[in-house]
Amino acid sequence: MGSVGKRTMHGEYKMPGGKLVVIDLDVFNGRLANVQLSGDFFLEPDSALLAINAMLTGQPAHADEATLATTLHNALPADVMMYGVSPCAAPCTRVPTHDAHRVA
Amino acid sequence: MMRTEWRDHDWKLIHTLPQSPSLHMALDDVLTHEVGAGRRPATLRIWEWAAPAVVIGRFQSLRNEVDAEAAQRHGIQVVRRVSGGGAMFIEPGNTITYSIYAPLSLIKDMSFQEAYAFMDAWVIAALGELGIKAWYQPLNDITSAGGKIAGAAQAHRGGAVLHHVTMAYDIDTTKMLDVLRIGREKLSDKGTTSAAKRIDPLRSQTGLPRKAVIARMIAIFRRLHGLSDDCLQAGELADAEALAQSKFASATWLADVP
């Protein structure tokens, strides 16, 4: 038990007037496991969801927001387009008024 | 790839008899693919529903969004669509749903936000002619003084864009809130009181039967962009029926995000 036990966690964040982002995961031996991102956001291509889940899996449970955001940002292919779920280094507390992700 | 205009495409209309929720999901998949491959011209498809359904977005958690027990009790089929966005509650006759399938060139160089508003400009015009002042609320809502009218979603596949929209004609919110877990939060967020028994912005603001609203929408699309009547090709329907069975009616796809 304690730090070596499994903890199941669930978090939800709704951007004001915007999209809901949900994360379900386990913390096992101090690392993120069984990470499942979900919500009413948009992602192209849809396979990026699996990539995001895979990248977060195994990260240290104590990693801060900026570290996780940078990890995602660096690992996702450049052609991935997101709306309502973009990783950012600063807390995402606002709805983007425009997005830089354009159709190729 | 050059940017194209609406009138560069030979728009086809498909408006057929009511179909099952899983077949609708499959038709969107197949027709997007056919347009992307150049085997079908750009197409507007108006949906008719054979059965009540909850349609969840591509990335939504099934258990988080849907009360499975309540859905079963009400005889509502739950399906997952290919595009992102939020859950829709459908009963035959209570919504107007349509899909637009077009080559990606139509929205080339547009941001998500621009592309949504662009694909539905004809609907905003149609609503105006029906006496409803409506506007786009980024990213993907059409709203009016009488409340939210519609939600849109897009997906890009193999050279084509799928843009589909569900408009509230006359929705019984009691049943909807029974089945959708986050219904209440979404309603409050959209500025609609959760005590409202019906969401009927189209019915109450036009005073027209659903069929008449659809006829006016088709007429305005035809006038603005050109549109000729078409039907599903036998091969398209066969492909969609097979895909409905193998993928969209399967528990694996439905629980792809558990």
Coordinates of C-alpha atoms in Angstrom, one line a residue:
Chain A
M1 CA 0.0 0.0 0.0
G2 CA 1.1 3.6 0.4
S3 CA 3.3 4.8 -2.4
V4 CA 3.6 1.4 -4.0
G5 CA -0.2 0.8 -4.1
K6 CA -2.6 1.6 -7.0
R7 CA -4.7 4.8 -6.8
T8 CA -7.5 5.4 -9.3
M9 CA -8.0 9.1 -10.2
H10 CA -10.5 11.0 -12.2
G11 CA -10.4 14.7 -13.1
E12 CA -12.6 17.0 -15.1
Y13 CA -12.0 20.4 -16.4
K14 CA -14.5 22.5 -18.3
M15 CA -13.3 25.6 -20.1
P16 CA -15.7 28.4 -19.4
G17 CA -18.2 28.3 -22.2
G18 CA -16.1 25.6 -23.9
K19 CA -15.1 22.0 -24.0
L20 CA -15.0 19.4 -21.3
V21 CA -11.7 17.6 -20.8
V22 CA -11.7 14.4 -18.6
I23 CA -8.8 12.3 -17.5
D24 CA -9.0 8.9 -15.9
L25 CA -5.9 7.2 -14.7
D26 CA -4.3 5.0 -12.1
V27 CA -1.1 5.9 -10.2
F28 CA 1.0 2.7 -9.8
N29 CA 4.4 2.7 -8.2
G30 CA 4.6 6.5 -8.5
R31 CA 3.8 6.5 -12.2
L32 CA 0.7 7.2 -14.3
A33 CA -0.9 4.1 -15.7
N34 CA -4.0 3.3 -17.7
V35 CA -4.4 6.9 -18.8
Q36 CA -7.6 7.7 -20.7
L37 CA -8.3 11.1 -22.0
S38 CA -11.9 11.9 -23.0
G39 CA -14.3 14.8 -23.6
D40 CA -16.2 16.8 -26.2
F41 CA -13.1 18.3 -27.9
F42 CA -11.9 17.9 -31.4
L43 CA -8.7 16.1 -32.5
E44 CA -7.4 15.4 -36.0
P45 CA -6.5 12.7 -36.8
D46 CA -8.5 10.7 -34.2
S47 CA -5.6 8.3 -33.6
A48 CA -3.9 11.2 -31.7
L49 CA -6.0 10.3 -28.7
L50 CA -4.2 6.9 -28.4
A51 CA -0.9 8.7 -28.8
I52 CA -1.7 11.2 -26.0
N53 CA -2.8 8.4 -23.7
A54 CA 0.4 6.4 -24.5
M55 CA 2.6 9.4 -23.9
L56 CA 1.1 10.2 -20.5
T57 CA 1.3 6.6 -19.4
G58 CA 4.5 6.0 -17.4
Q59 CA 5.1 9.6 -16.6
P60 CA 6.1 10.3 -12.9
A61 CA 3.0 11.1 -10.8
H62 CA 4.8 14.1 -9.4
A63 CA 5.5 15.6 -12.8
D64 CA 4.1 19.2 -13.0
E65 CA 1.7 20.6 -15.6
A66 CA 4.5 22.3 -17.6
T67 CA 6.5 19.1 -17.9
L68 CA 3.6 17.0 -19.1
A69 CA 2.5 19.7 -21.5
T70 CA 6.0 20.0 -23.0
T71 CA 6.2 16.2 -23.3
L72 CA 3.0 16.1 -25.2
H73 CA 3.8 19.1 -27.3
N74 CA 7.2 17.7 -28.4
A75 CA 5.9 14.2 -29.0
L76 CA 2.8 14.8 -31.1
P77 CA 3.3 15.0 -34.8
A78 CA 3.1 18.5 -36.3
D79 CA 0.0 17.7 -38.3
V80 CA -2.1 17.0 -35.3
M81 CA -4.9 19.6 -34.9
M82 CA -6.6 20.2 -31.6
Y83 CA -9.5 22.3 -30.5
G84 CA -10.6 22.4 -26.8
V85 CA -7.7 20.2 -25.5
S86 CA -4.5 21.9 -26.6
P87 CA -1.6 21.4 -24.1
C88 CA -0.1 24.6 -22.9
A89 CA 2.6 25.5 -20.4
A90 CA 0.4 28.0 -18.6
P91 CA -2.8 27.0 -17.0
C92 CA -5.5 26.8 -19.7
T93 CA -8.1 29.0 -18.1
R94 CA -9.6 30.6 -21.2
V95 CA -11.2 29.6 -24.4
P96 CA -8.9 30.4 -27.3
T97 CA -10.5 33.2 -29.3
H98 CA -8.8 31.8 -32.4
D99 CA -6.6 28.8 -33.1
A100 CA -3.4 28.6 -35.1
H101 CA -4.1 25.1 -36.3
R102 CA -5.1 25.3 -39.9
V103 CA -6.2 22.9 -42.5
A104 CA -3.3 21.7 -44.5
Chain B
M1 CA -4.5 21.8 -53.7
M2 CA -6.3 24.9 -54.8
R3 CA -9.1 26.5 -52.7
T4 CA -12.5 25.8 -54.2
E5 CA -15.8 27.6 -53.9
W6 CA -19.3 26.2 -53.3
R7 CA -20.2 26.6 -57.0
D8 CA -17.1 24.7 -58.1
H9 CA -18.9 21.5 -56.9
D10 CA -21.8 19.7 -58.4
W11 CA -23.8 19.4 -55.2
K12 CA -26.0 16.3 -54.7
L13 CA -28.9 15.9 -52.3
I14 CA -29.6 12.6 -50.5
H15 CA -32.8 12.5 -48.5
T16 CA -34.2 9.0 -48.0
L17 CA -36.4 7.0 -45.8
P18 CA -35.7 6.7 -42.0
Q19 CA -32.6 4.7 -41.2
S20 CA -31.2 3.1 -38.0
P21 CA -28.7 5.1 -35.9
S22 CA -25.8 2.7 -36.6
L23 CA -26.5 2.9 -40.4
H24 CA -26.4 6.8 -40.2
M25 CA -22.9 6.5 -38.5
A26 CA -21.8 4.2 -41.3
L27 CA -23.2 6.3 -44.1
D28 CA -21.2 9.3 -42.8
D29 CA -18.1 7.2 -42.8
V30 CA -18.7 5.7 -46.3
L31 CA -19.9 8.9 -48.0
T32 CA -17.0 11.0 -46.6
H33 CA -14.6 8.3 -48.0
E34 CA -16.4 8.3 -51.4
V35 CA -16.2 12.1 -51.8
G36 CA -12.6 12.1 -50.7
A37 CA -11.8 9.4 -53.3
G38 CA -13.5 11.4 -56.0
R39 CA -16.1 8.7 -56.7
R40 CA -19.0 10.9 -55.4
P41 CA -19.6 14.6 -56.0
A42 CA -20.0 16.9 -53.0
T43 CA -23.2 15.9 -51.2
L44 CA -25.8 17.2 -48.7
R45 CA -27.5 14.4 -46.8
I46 CA -30.6 15.0 -44.7
W47 CA -31.1 12.3 -42.1
E48 CA -34.4 10.7 -41.1
W49 CA -34.3 8.7 -37.9
A50 CA -35.9 5.2 -37.6
A51 CA -35.3 5.0 -33.9
P52 CA -34.4 7.1 -30.9
A53 CA -30.7 7.4 -30.2
V54 CA -27.9 9.0 -28.2
V55 CA -25.0 9.9 -30.5
I56 CA -21.8 10.5 -28.5
G57 CA -18.7 12.2 -29.8
R58 CA -15.6 10.3 -31.0
F59 CA -13.6 11.2 -27.9
Q60 CA -16.4 11.0 -25.2
S61 CA -16.3 8.5 -22.4
L62 CA -19.3 6.2 -22.7
R63 CA -19.8 5.7 -19.0
N64 CA -19.2 9.4 -18.2
E65 CA -21.8 10.6 -20.8
V66 CA -24.6 8.1 -20.8
D67 CA -26.7 6.5 -18.2
A68 CA -26.8 3.0 -19.8
E69 CA -29.6 1.8 -17.6
A70 CA -31.8 4.8 -18.4
A71 CA -31.1 4.5 -22.1
Q72 CA -32.1 0.8 -22.1
R73 CA -35.2 1.6 -20.1
H74 CA -36.3 4.2 -22.7
G75 CA -35.4 2.0 -25.6
I76 CA -32.7 4.4 -26.8
Q77 CA -29.8 3.0 -28.9
V78 CA -26.4 4.6 -28.0
V79 CA -23.9 5.0 -30.9
R80 CA -20.5 6.6 -31.3
R81 CA -19.9 8.8 -34.3
V82 CA -16.6 9.5 -36.2
S83 CA -16.4 13.2 -35.3
G84 CA -15.5 14.9 -32.0
G85 CA -17.8 17.1 -30.0
G86 CA -20.7 16.5 -27.6
A87 CA -23.5 14.0 -27.2
M88 CA -26.8 14.4 -29.0
F89 CA -30.2 13.2 -27.9
I90 CA -32.4 12.2 -30.9
E91 CA -36.0 11.1 -31.2
P92 CA -37.6 10.7 -34.6
G93 CA -39.2 14.1 -35.4
N94 CA -37.5 16.1 -32.6
T95 CA -34.4 17.1 -34.5
I96 CA -33.2 18.1 -38.0
T97 CA -29.9 16.4 -38.8
Y98 CA -27.8 16.8 -41.9
S99 CA -24.3 16.0 -43.2
I100 CA -22.2 17.8 -45.8
Y101 CA -19.5 15.9 -47.5
A102 CA -17.0 18.0 -49.5
P103 CA -13.4 17.8 -50.8
L104 CA -11.1 19.4 -48.3
S105 CA -10.3 22.1 -50.9
L106 CA -13.6 23.8 -49.9
I107 CA -12.1 24.8 -46.5
K108 CA -8.4 25.0 -47.5
D109 CA -6.4 27.3 -45.2
M110 CA -9.3 27.9 -42.9
S111 CA -9.0 27.6 -39.1
F112 CA -11.4 25.2 -37.4
Q113 CA -13.5 28.2 -36.4
E114 CA -13.7 29.7 -39.9
A115 CA -14.5 26.3 -41.4
Y116 CA -17.4 25.7 -39.1
A117 CA -19.0 29.1 -39.8
F118 CA -18.3 28.8 -43.5
M119 CA -20.0 25.3 -43.8
D120 CA -23.2 26.6 -42.2
A121 CA -23.5 30.1 -43.7
W122 CA -26.4 28.8 -45.8
V123 CA -28.2 27.6 -42.7
I124 CA -27.8 31.0 -41.0
A125 CA -29.3 32.5 -44.2
A126 CA -32.1 29.9 -44.2
L127 CA -33.0 30.6 -40.6
G128 CA -33.0 34.3 -41.4
E129 CA -35.6 33.6 -44.1
L130 CA -37.6 31.6 -41.7
G131 CA -37.7 34.6 -39.3
I132 CA -35.0 33.5 -36.9
K133 CA -32.0 35.7 -36.3
A134 CA -29.3 33.1 -35.7
W135 CA -25.6 33.3 -35.4
Y136 CA -22.5 31.1 -35.0
Q137 CA -21.2 30.8 -31.5
P138 CA -17.6 29.4 -31.8
L139 CA -16.6 26.8 -32.0
N140 CA -19.5 24.7 -33.1
D141 CA -22.9 26.0 -32.0
I142 CA -25.7 27.8 -33.9
T143 CA -27.6 29.9 -31.5
S144 CA -30.5 32.4 -31.4
A145 CA -32.3 34.7 -29.1
G146 CA -34.6 31.8 -28.3
G147 CA -31.7 29.6 -27.2
K148 CA -29.2 27.2 -28.8
I149 CA -30.5 25.8 -32.1
A150 CA -27.8 23.4 -33.2
G151 CA -24.4 21.8 -32.7
A152 CA -22.0 21.0 -35.5
A153 CA -19.0 18.7 -35.7
Q154 CA -16.4 18.2 -38.4
A155 CA -14.0 15.3 -39.3
H156 CA -11.4 15.2 -42.0
R157 CA -10.9 11.9 -43.7
G158 CA -8.9 11.0 -46.8
G159 CA -9.2 14.3 -48.7
A160 CA -12.7 15.1 -47.6
V161 CA -14.4 17.1 -44.8
L162 CA -17.5 15.7 -43.1
H163 CA -19.5 18.5 -41.5
H164 CA -22.7 17.3 -39.7
V165 CA -25.2 19.2 -37.6
T166 CA -28.1 18.4 -35.4
M167 CA -30.7 21.1 -34.9
A168 CA -33.2 21.0 -32.0
Y169 CA -36.7 21.1 -33.4
D170 CA -38.7 20.0 -30.4
I171 CA -36.8 18.1 -27.7
D172 CA -38.3 16.6 -24.5
T173 CA -35.6 17.5 -22.0
T174 CA -37.0 15.3 -19.2
K175 CA -36.0 12.1 -21.1
M176 CA -32.8 13.7 -22.4
L177 CA -31.6 14.6 -18.9
D178 CA -32.5 11.1 -17.7
V179 CA -30.1 9.6 -20.3
L180 CA -27.3 12.1 -20.7
R181 CA -25.2 12.5 -17.5
I182 CA -23.9 15.9 -18.2
G183 CA -27.0 17.3 -19.8
R184 CA -27.8 19.6 -16.9
E185 CA -24.3 21.2 -16.8
K186 CA -24.4 21.7 -20.6
L187 CA -27.8 23.3 -20.4
S188 CA -26.9 25.7 -17.7
D189 CA -23.7 26.6 -19.6
K190 CA -25.8 27.4 -22.7
G191 CA -27.9 29.8 -20.7
T192 CA -31.0 27.6 -20.9
T193 CA -32.7 27.0 -17.6
S194 CA -32.6 23.4 -16.5
A195 CA -36.2 23.6 -15.5
A196 CA -37.3 23.9 -19.2
K197 CA -39.4 21.0 -20.2
R198 CA -38.8 21.4 -24.0
I199 CA -36.0 22.8 -26.2
D200 CA -37.9 23.9 -29.2
P201 CA -36.2 26.9 -30.8
L202 CA -37.1 25.9 -34.3
R203 CA -40.7 24.9 -33.7
S204 CA -41.6 27.8 -31.5
Q205 CA -39.8 30.5 -33.6
T206 CA -41.0 29.4 -37.0
G207 CA -44.4 28.0 -36.2
L208 CA -43.7 25.5 -39.1
P209 CA -43.9 21.7 -39.1
R210 CA -40.4 20.1 -39.2
K211 CA -41.0 18.9 -42.8
A212 CA -41.6 22.5 -43.9
V213 CA -38.4 23.7 -42.2
I214 CA -36.4 21.0 -44.0
A215 CA -38.0 21.9 -47.4
R216 CA -37.1 25.6 -46.9
M217 CA -33.5 24.7 -45.9
I218 CA -33.1 22.5 -49.0
A219 CA -34.6 25.2 -51.2
I220 CA -32.1 27.8 -49.9
F221 CA -29.1 25.5 -50.2
R222 CA -30.2 24.9 -53.8
R223 CA -30.5 28.6 -54.6
L224 CA -27.2 29.5 -53.0
H225 CA -24.9 26.6 -54.0
G226 CA -26.8 24.6 -56.6
L227 CA -28.2 21.2 -55.7
S228 CA -29.6 18.2 -57.7
D229 CA -31.5 15.3 -56.3
D230 CA -29.6 12.1 -55.9
C231 CA -29.9 8.8 -54.1
L232 CA -27.5 6.4 -52.4
Q233 CA -25.7 4.1 -54.9
A234 CA -26.3 0.4 -54.3
G235 CA -22.6 -0.1 -53.5
E236 CA -22.6 2.8 -51.0
L237 CA -25.6 1.4 -49.2
A238 CA -24.1 -2.1 -49.2
D239 CA -20.8 -0.8 -47.8
A240 CA -22.6 1.2 -45.2
E241 CA -24.7 -1.7 -44.1
A242 CA -21.7 -3.9 -43.7
L243 CA -19.8 -1.2 -41.8
A244 CA -22.9 -0.5 -39.5
Q245 CA -22.9 -4.2 -38.6
S246 CA -19.1 -4.8 -38.2
K247 CA -18.2 -1.5 -36.6
F248 CA -20.8 1.0 -35.6
A249 CA -23.2 -1.5 -33.9
S250 CA -20.3 -3.2 -32.1
A251 CA -19.6 -2.9 -28.4
T252 CA -15.9 -2.5 -29.2
W253 CA -16.4 0.7 -31.1
L254 CA -19.1 2.0 -28.7
A255 CA -16.7 1.5 -25.8
D256 CA -13.6 2.6 -27.7
V257 CA -13.4 5.4 -25.0
P258 CA -14.9 3.5 -22.1

